[in-house]
Coordinates of C-alpha atoms and ligand atoms in Angstrom, one line a residue:
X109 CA 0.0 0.0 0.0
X110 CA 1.0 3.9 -0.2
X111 CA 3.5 3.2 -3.4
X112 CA 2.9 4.7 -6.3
X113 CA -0.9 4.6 -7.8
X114 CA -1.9 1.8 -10.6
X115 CA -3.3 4.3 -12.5
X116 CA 0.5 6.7 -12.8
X117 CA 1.8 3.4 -13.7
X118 CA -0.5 2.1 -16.0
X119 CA -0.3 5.4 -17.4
X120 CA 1.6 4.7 -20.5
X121 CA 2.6 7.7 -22.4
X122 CA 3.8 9.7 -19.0
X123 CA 5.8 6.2 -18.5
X124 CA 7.6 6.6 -21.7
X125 CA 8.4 10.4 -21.2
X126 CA 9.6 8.9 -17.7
X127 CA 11.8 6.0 -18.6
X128 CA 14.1 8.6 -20.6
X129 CA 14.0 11.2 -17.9
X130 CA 14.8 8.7 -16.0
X131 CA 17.6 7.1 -18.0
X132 CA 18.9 11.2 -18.0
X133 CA 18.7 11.3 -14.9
X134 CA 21.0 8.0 -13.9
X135 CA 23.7 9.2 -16.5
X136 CA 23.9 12.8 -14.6
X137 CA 23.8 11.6 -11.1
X138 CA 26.9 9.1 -12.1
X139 CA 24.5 5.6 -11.9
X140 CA 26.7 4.2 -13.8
X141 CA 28.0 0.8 -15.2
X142 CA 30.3 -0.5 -17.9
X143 CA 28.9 -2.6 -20.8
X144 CA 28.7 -6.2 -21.1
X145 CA 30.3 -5.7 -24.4
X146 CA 33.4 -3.9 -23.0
X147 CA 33.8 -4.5 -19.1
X148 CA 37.2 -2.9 -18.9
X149 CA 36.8 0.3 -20.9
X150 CA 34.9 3.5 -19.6
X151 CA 34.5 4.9 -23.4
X152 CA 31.5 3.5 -23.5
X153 CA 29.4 3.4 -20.4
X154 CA 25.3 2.5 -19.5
X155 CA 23.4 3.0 -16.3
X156 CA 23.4 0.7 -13.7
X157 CA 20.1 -1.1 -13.7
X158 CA 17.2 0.9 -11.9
X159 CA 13.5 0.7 -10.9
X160 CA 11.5 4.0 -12.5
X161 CA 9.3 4.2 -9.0
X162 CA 11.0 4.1 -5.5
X163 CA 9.2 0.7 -3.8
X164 CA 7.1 1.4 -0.7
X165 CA 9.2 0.1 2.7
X166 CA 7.3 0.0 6.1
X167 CA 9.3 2.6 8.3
X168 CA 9.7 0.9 11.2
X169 CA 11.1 -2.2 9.6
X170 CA 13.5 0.1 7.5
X171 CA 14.5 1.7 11.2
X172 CA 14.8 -2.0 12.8
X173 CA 17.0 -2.7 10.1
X174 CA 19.4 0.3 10.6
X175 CA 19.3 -0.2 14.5
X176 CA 20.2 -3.8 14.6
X177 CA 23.3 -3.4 12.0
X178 CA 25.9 -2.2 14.9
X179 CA 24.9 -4.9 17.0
X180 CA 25.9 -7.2 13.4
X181 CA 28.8 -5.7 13.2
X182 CA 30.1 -6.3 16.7
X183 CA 28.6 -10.1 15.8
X184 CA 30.9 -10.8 12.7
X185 CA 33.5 -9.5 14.5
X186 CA 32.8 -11.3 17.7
X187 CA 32.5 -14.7 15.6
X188 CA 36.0 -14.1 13.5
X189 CA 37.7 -14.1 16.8
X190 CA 36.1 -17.2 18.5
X191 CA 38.3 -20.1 16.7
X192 CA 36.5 -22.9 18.9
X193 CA 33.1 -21.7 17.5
X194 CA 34.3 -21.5 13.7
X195 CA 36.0 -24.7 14.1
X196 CA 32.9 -26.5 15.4
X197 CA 30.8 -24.9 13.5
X198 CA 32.1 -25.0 10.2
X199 CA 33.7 -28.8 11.0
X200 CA 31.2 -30.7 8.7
X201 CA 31.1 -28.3 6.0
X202 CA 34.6 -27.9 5.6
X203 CA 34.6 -32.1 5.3
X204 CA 32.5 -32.0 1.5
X205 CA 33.2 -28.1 0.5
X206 CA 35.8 -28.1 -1.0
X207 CA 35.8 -23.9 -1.5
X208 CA 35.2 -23.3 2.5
X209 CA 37.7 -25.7 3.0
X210 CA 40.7 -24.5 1.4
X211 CA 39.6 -20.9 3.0
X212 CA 39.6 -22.6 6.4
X213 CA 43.1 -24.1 5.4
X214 CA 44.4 -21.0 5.4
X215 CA 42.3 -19.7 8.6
X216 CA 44.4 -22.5 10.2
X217 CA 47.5 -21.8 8.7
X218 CA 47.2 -18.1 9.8
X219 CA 46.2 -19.0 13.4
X220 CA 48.9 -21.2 13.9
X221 CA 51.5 -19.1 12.3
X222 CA 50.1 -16.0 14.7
X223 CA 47.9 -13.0 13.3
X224 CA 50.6 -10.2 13.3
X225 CA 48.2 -7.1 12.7
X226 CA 45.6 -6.2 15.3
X227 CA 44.0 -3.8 13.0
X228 CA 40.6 -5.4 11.9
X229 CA 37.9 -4.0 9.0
X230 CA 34.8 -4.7 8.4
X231 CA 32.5 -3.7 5.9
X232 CA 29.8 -5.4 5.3
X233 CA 26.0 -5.6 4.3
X234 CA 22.9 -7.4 6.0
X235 CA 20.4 -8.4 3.4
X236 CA 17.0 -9.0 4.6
X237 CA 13.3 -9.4 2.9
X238 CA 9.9 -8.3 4.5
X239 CA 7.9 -11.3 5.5
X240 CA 4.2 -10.7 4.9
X241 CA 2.0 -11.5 7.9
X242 CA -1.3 -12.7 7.6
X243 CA -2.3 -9.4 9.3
X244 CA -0.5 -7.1 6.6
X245 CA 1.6 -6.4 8.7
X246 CA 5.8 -7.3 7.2
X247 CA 8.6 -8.7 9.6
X248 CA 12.4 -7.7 8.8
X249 CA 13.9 -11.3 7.9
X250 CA 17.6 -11.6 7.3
X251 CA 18.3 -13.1 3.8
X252 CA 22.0 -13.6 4.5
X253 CA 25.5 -11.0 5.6
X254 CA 27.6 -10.1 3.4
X255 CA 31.4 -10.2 4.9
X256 CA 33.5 -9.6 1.8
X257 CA 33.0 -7.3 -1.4
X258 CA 29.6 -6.3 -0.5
X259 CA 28.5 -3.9 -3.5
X260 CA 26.7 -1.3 -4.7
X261 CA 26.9 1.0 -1.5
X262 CA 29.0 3.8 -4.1
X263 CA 26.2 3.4 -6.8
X264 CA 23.4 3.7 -3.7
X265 CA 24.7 6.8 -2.6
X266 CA 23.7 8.5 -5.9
X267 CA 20.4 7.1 -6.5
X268 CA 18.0 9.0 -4.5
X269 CA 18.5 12.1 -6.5
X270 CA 17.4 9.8 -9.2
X271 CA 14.2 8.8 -8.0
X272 CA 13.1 12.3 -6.7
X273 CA 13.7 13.9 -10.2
X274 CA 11.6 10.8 -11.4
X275 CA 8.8 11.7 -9.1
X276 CA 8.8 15.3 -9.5
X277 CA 8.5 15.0 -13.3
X278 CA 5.6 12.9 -12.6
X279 CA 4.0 15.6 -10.7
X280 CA 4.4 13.5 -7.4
X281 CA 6.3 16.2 -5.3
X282 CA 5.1 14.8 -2.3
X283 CA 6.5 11.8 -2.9
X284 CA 10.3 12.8 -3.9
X285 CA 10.6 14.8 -0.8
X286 CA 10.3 11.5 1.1
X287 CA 13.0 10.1 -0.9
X288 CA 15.8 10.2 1.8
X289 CA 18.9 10.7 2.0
X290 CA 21.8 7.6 1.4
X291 CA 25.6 7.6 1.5
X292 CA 27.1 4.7 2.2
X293 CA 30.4 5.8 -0.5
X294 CA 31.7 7.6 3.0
X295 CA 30.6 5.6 5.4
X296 CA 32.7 2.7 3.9
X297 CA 35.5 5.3 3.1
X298 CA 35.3 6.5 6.6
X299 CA 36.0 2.5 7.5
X300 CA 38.9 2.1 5.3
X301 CA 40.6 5.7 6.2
X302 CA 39.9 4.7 9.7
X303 CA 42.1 1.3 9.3
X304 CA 45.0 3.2 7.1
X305 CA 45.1 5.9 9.9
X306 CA 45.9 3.0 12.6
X307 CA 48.4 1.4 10.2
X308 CA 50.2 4.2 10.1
X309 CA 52.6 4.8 6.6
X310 CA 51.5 8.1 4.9
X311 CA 52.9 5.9 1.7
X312 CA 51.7 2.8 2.0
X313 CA 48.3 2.3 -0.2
X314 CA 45.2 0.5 -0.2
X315 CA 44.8 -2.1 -2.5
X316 CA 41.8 -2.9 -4.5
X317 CA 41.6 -6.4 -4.9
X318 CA 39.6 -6.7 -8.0
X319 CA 38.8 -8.9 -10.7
X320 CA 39.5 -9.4 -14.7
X321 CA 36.1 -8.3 -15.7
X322 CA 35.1 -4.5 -14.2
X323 CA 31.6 -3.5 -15.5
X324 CA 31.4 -2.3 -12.2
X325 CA 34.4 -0.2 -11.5
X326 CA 32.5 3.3 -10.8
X327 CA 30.5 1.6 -7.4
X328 CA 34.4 1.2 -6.7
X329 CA 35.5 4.4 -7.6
X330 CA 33.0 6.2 -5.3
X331 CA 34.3 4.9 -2.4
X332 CA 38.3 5.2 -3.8
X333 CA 37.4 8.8 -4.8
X334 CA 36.6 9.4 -1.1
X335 CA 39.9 8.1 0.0
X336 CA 41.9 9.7 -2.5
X337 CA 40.1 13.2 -1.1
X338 CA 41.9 13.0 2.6
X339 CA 44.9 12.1 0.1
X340 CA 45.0 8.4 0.7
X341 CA 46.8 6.3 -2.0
X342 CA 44.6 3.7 -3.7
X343 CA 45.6 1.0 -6.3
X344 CA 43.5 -1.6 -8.3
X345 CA 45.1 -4.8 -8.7
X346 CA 44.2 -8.6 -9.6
X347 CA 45.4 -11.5 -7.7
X348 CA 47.4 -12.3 -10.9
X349 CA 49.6 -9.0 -10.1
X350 CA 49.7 -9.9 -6.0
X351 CA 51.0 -13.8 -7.2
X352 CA 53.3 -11.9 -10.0
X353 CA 55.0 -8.7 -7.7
X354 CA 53.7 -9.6 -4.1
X355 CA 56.4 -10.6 -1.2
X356 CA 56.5 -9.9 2.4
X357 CA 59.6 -8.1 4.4
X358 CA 60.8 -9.5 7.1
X359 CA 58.8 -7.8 9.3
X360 CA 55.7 -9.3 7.1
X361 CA 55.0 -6.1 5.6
X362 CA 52.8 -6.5 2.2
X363 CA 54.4 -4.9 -1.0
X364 CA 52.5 -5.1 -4.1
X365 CA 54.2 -3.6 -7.4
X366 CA 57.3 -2.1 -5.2
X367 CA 54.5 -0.2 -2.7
X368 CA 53.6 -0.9 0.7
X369 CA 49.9 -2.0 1.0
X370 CA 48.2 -0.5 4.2
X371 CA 45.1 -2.6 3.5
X372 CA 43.8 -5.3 1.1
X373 CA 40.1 -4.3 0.3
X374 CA 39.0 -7.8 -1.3
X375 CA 36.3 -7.0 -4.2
X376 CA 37.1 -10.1 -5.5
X377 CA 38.0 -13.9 -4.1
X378 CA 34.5 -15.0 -2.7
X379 CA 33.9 -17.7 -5.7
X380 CA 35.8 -21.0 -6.3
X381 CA 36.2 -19.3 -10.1
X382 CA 38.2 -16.4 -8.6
X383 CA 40.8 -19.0 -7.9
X384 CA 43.8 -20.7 -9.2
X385 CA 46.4 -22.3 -7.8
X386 CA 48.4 -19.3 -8.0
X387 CA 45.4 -17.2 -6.9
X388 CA 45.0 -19.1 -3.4
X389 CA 48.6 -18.5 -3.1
X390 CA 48.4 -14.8 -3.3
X391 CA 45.3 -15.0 -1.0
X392 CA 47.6 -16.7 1.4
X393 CA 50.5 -14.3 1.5
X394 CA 48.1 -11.3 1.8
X395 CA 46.6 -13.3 4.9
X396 CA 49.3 -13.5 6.5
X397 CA 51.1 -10.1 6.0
X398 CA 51.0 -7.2 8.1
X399 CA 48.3 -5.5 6.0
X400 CA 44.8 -5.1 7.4
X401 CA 42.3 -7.4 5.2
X402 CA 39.0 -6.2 4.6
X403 CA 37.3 -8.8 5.1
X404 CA 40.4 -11.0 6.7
X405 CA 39.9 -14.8 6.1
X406 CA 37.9 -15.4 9.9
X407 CA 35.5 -12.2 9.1
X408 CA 35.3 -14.4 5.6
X409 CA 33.8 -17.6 7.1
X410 CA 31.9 -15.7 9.4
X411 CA 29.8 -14.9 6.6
X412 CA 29.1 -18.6 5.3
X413 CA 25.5 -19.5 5.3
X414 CA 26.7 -22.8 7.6
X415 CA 27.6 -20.1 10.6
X416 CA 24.3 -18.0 9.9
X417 CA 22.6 -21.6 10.6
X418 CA 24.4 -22.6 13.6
X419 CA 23.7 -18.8 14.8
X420 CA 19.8 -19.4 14.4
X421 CA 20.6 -22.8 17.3
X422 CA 19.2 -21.7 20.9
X423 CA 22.0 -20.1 23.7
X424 CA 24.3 -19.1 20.8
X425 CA 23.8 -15.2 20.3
X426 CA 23.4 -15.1 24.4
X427 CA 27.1 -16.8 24.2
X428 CA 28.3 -14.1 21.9
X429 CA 26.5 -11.6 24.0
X430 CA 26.3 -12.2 27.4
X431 CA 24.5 -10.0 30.0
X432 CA 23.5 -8.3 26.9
X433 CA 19.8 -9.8 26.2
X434 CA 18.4 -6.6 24.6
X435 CA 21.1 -7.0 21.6
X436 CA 20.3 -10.3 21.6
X437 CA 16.4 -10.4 21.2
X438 CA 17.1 -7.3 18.2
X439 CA 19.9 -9.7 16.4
X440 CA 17.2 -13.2 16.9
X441 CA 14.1 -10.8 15.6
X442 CA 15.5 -10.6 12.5
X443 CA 16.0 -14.2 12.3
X444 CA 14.3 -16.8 9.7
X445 CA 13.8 -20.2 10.4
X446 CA 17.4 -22.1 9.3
X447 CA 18.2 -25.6 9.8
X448 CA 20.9 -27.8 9.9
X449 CA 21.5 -30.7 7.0
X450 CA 24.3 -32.3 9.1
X451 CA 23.9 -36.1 9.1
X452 CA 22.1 -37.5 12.1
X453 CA 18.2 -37.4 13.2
X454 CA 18.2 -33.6 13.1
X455 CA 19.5 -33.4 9.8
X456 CA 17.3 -36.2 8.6
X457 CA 14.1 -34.1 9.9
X458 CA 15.1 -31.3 7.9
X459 CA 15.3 -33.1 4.5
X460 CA 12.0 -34.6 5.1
X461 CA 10.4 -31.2 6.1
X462 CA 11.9 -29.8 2.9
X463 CA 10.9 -32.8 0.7
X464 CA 7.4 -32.4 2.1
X465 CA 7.1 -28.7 1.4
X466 CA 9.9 -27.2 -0.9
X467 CA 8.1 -24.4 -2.0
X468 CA 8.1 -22.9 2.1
X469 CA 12.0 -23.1 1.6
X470 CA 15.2 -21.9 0.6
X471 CA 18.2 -24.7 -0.1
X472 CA 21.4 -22.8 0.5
X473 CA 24.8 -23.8 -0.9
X474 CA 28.1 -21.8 0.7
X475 CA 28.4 -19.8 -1.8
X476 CA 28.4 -15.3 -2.7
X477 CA 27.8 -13.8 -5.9
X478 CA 24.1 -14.6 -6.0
X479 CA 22.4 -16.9 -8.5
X480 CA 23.4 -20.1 -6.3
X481 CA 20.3 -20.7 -3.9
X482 CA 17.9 -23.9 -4.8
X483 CA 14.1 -23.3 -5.2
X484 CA 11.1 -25.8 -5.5
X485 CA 11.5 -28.6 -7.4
X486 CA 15.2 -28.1 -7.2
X487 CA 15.2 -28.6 -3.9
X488 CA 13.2 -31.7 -4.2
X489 CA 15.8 -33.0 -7.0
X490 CA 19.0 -31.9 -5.1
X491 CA 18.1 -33.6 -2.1
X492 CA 16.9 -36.9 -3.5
X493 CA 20.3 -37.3 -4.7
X494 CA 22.5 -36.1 -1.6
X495 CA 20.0 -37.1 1.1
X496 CA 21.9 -40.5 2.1
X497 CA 25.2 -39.3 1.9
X498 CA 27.6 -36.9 3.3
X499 CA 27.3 -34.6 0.9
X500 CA 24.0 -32.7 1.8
X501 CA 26.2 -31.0 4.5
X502 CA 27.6 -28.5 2.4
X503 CA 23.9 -27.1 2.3
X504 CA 21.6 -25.5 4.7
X505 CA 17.8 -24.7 4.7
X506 CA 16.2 -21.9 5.2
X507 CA 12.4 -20.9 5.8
X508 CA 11.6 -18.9 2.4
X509 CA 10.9 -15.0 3.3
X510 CA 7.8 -14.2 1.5
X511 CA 8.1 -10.3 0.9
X512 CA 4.4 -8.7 -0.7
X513 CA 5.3 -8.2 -4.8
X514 CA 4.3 -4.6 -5.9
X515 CA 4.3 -3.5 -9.2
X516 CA 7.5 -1.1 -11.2
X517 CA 9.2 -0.9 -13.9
X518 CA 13.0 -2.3 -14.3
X519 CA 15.3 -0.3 -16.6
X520 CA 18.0 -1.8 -18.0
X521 CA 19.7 -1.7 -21.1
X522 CA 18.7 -4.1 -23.5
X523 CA 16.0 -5.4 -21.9
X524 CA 12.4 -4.0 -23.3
X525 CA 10.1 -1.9 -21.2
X526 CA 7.4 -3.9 -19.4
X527 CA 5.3 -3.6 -15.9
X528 CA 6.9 -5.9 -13.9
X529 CA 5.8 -7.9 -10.3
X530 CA 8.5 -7.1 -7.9
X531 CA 10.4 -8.4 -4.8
X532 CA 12.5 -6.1 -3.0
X533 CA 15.6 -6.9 -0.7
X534 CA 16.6 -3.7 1.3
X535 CA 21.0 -4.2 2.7
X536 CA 22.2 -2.1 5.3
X537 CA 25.4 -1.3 5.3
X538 CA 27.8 -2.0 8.4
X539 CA 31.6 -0.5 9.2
X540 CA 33.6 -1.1 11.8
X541 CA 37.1 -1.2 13.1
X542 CA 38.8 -2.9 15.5
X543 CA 42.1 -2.0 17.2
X544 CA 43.2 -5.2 19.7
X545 CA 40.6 -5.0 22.1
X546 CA 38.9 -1.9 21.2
X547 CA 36.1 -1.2 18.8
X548 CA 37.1 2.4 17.7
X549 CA 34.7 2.6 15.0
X550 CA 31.0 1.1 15.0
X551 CA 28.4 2.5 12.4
X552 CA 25.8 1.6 10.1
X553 CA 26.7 3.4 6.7
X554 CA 23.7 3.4 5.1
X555 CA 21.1 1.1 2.8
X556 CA 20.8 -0.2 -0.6
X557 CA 17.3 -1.5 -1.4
X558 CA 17.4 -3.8 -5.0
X559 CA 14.3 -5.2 -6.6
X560 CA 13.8 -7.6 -9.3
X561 CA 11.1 -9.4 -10.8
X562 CA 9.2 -12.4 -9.0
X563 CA 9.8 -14.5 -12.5
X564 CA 13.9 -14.7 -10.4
X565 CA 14.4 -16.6 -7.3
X566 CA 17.4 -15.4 -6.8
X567 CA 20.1 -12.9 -8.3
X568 CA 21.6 -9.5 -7.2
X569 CA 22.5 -6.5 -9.7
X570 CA 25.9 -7.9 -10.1
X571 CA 24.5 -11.0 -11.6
X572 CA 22.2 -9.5 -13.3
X573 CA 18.9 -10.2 -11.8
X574 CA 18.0 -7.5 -9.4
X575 CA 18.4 -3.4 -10.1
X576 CA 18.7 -0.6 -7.8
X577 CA 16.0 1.3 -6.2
X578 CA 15.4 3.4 -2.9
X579 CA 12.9 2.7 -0.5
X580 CA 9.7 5.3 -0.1
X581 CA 9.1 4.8 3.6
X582 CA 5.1 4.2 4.2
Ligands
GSH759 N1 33.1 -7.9 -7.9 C1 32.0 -7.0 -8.0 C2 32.3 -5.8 -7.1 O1 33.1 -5.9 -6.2 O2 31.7 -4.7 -7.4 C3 30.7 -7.7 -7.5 C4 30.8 -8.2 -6.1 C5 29.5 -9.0 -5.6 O3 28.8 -9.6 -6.4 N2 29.3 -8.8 -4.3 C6 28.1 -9.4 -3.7 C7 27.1 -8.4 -3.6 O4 27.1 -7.5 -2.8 C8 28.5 -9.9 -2.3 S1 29.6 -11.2 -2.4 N3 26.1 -8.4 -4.5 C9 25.0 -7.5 -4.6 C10 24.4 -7.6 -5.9 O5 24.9 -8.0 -6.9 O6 23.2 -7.1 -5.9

């Protein structure tokens, strides 16, 4: 309820005038993306994908959102510093996973060899849908947390000019004044100056670590361009380069190219494609040098679906949290149902709840990058075939969120212009940074709402399903 009218958007010659407006609109206020056709060139350039219409977002679930997302961040971090709970947690995973096992060979490695650098980053994003209750009321449900590369908080921070040039040309005034505000380019760069502050080498750089294709270098570039304004050296470079011109010092220091990198800012390296042989090599080194990680490898398995699932079991968050039950009860709230597929009677009664009703669940592989979740029949298929054996561990389930669909447009180039049923996913985006014991930084940098069409289970912008938007609080 409260979005924008049926009849504005069945209105069909104001939505042409619109959609280039709108398309305008993204190109001026720097929504931009490189082409599929040439990902590593800027002479060309698109807009990133958009929704015409802002999507209606119940305000106090947008404000649970933003309140709970310091208490996330102090729980990733919490988690990548509690090696008994990763180890048991992650022990039956790592056993058939081969991709969160060869990260956790080098969480190992690292912890035995020492972590030398007591500077810790985060920046991450906490995805969540709005359940629809059978009152019409909508419950915040997390979808998953992002701990490395989590996107599109540059491209987010230009957007709501967007939207409220959209509305005012549609004679909704009203409406573009409640478009708010979003900046999440210096909240992340306020994370990552915060870290090369601490570290302390006027010269030493950030590093970008990126990968080959970059249709979506000016998301990066946002957040670099912020760094570079308090004069802090960035570089982009691929693991390739690290393998190629990467050693340590003897005091473990990370050079990259003959400079010293201050922090690795991974925007790469969270699929088993990003790696070859080589590749896991570099990721090693970088581990364990002197430079701060962002995410390091612990803050990376804290964000595997297998410890959002063991999160979800009863007395967990209360031992991450103890005498603390208010930030407890916020964190659970947000909470789906998730379930374990670890062999054993529990295990066994989630395959046969998900074999009885597949369409009430999500089946969720370790893996980032969207496009990898298992839906419906899938479900049903996968499982037949792994239910006996070992291998169904590598997957959790999860209750499906069922958010109500509204109706918008989705502009993107190529794809023709149609009135699309929609499904939105707001983020809210978390930075902190750690210093040994002390938290000396602790925010929620802003939100990034993405909608696609209900015709996609699953998908983000990156992989080309969802599109940017803004949420119009109701
Ligand atoms: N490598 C690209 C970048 O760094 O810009 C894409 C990274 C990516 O796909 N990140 C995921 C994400 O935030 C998290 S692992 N996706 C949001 C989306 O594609 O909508």
């Amino acid at each position: 309820a409260n979005g924008i009218p049926e009849d504005v958007l069945m209105d069909n010659d104001l939505i042409k005038d619109l959609v280039d407006v709108a398309k305008d609109s993204a190109l001026l206020n720097g929504v931009l993306m490189r082409t599929k056709e040439t990902p590593n060139s800027s002479e060309v350039v698109t807009y990133a994908p958009f929704t015409l219409f802002p999507s209606p977002v119940p305000k106090d679930t947008f404000h649970q959102a933003l309140a709970v997302q310091t208490h996330y961040n102090r729980l990733v971090d919490k988690i990548s510093q509690d090696s008994s709970f990763l180890e048991e947690a992650l022990a039956t995973t790592i056993k058939v996973d081969d991709f969160t096992g060869r990260l956790f060979n080098i969480y190992r490695h690292v912890l035995q060899e020492g972590k030398i650098q007591s500077i810790v980053l985060g920046l991450n994003r906490s995805d969540y849908m709005l359940d629809q209750n059978g009152d019409g009321s909508a419950s915040l449900k997390q979808i998953e947390i992002n701990t490395i590369a989590a996107s599109f908080g540059g491209l987010a921070s230009h957007t709501p000019n967007v939207h409220r040039h959209i509305l005012k040309v549609a004679g909704r005034l009203e409406d573009s004044k409640r478009i708010l505000d979003n900046n999440p380019s210096a909240g992340l760069a306020k994370g990552l100056a915060k870290a090369w502050e601490l570290y302390g080498s006027e010269r030493a750089v950030v590093l970008y670590l990126v990968e080959e294709l970059q249709r979506n270098i000016f998301d990066h570039r946002y957040v670099e361009n912020e760094l570079w304004k308090r004069n802090i050296p960035v570089i982009r470079r691929q693991f390739e380069d690290v393998a190629k011109t990467g050693f340590l010092d003897q005091d473990k220091r990370l050079f990259v190219d003959g400079r010293e990198v201050a922090i690795v800012y991974f925007r790469n390296g969270y699929m088993p494609q990003n790696y070859t042989e080589q590749n896991w090599e570099a990721r090693l080194m970088m581990e364990r040098s002197m430079a701060v990680k962002c995410p390091d490898i612990s803050t990376h398995l804290a964000g595997t679906k297998k410890v959002q699932q063991e999160l979800a079991r009863p007395g967990v968050l209360e031992r991450f949290f103890p005498g603390e039950p208010d930030v407890v009860d916020q964190i659970r709230a947000t909470f789906a149902g998730l379930y374990t597929l670890d062999m054993g009677p529990e295990g066994d009664k989630t395959v046969a709840m998900a074999l009885a009703k597949p369409d009430q669940f999500v089946l969720k592989p370790q893996r980032e990058g969207g496009g990898n979740n298992l839906y419906g029949a899938e479900i049903c298929q996968v499982l037949e075939g792994v239910k006996q054996s070992t291998e169904r561990m590598a997957y959790i389930l999860m209750d499906k969120v069922q958010p109500r669909p509204v109706h918008n447009y989705l502009l993107r180039l190529g794809t023709p212009l149609k009135l699309s049923t929609c499904l939105s996913e707001l983020g809210v985006f978390g930075a902190y940074v750690r210093h040994g014991q002390d938290m000396v930084l602790n925010e929620c940098a802003g939100h990034l709402l993405r909608t696609k069409s209900d015709e996609h289970s699953d998908g983000g912008v990156a992989a080309g399903v969802a599109v940017l938007d803004n949420p119009l609080l109701v």
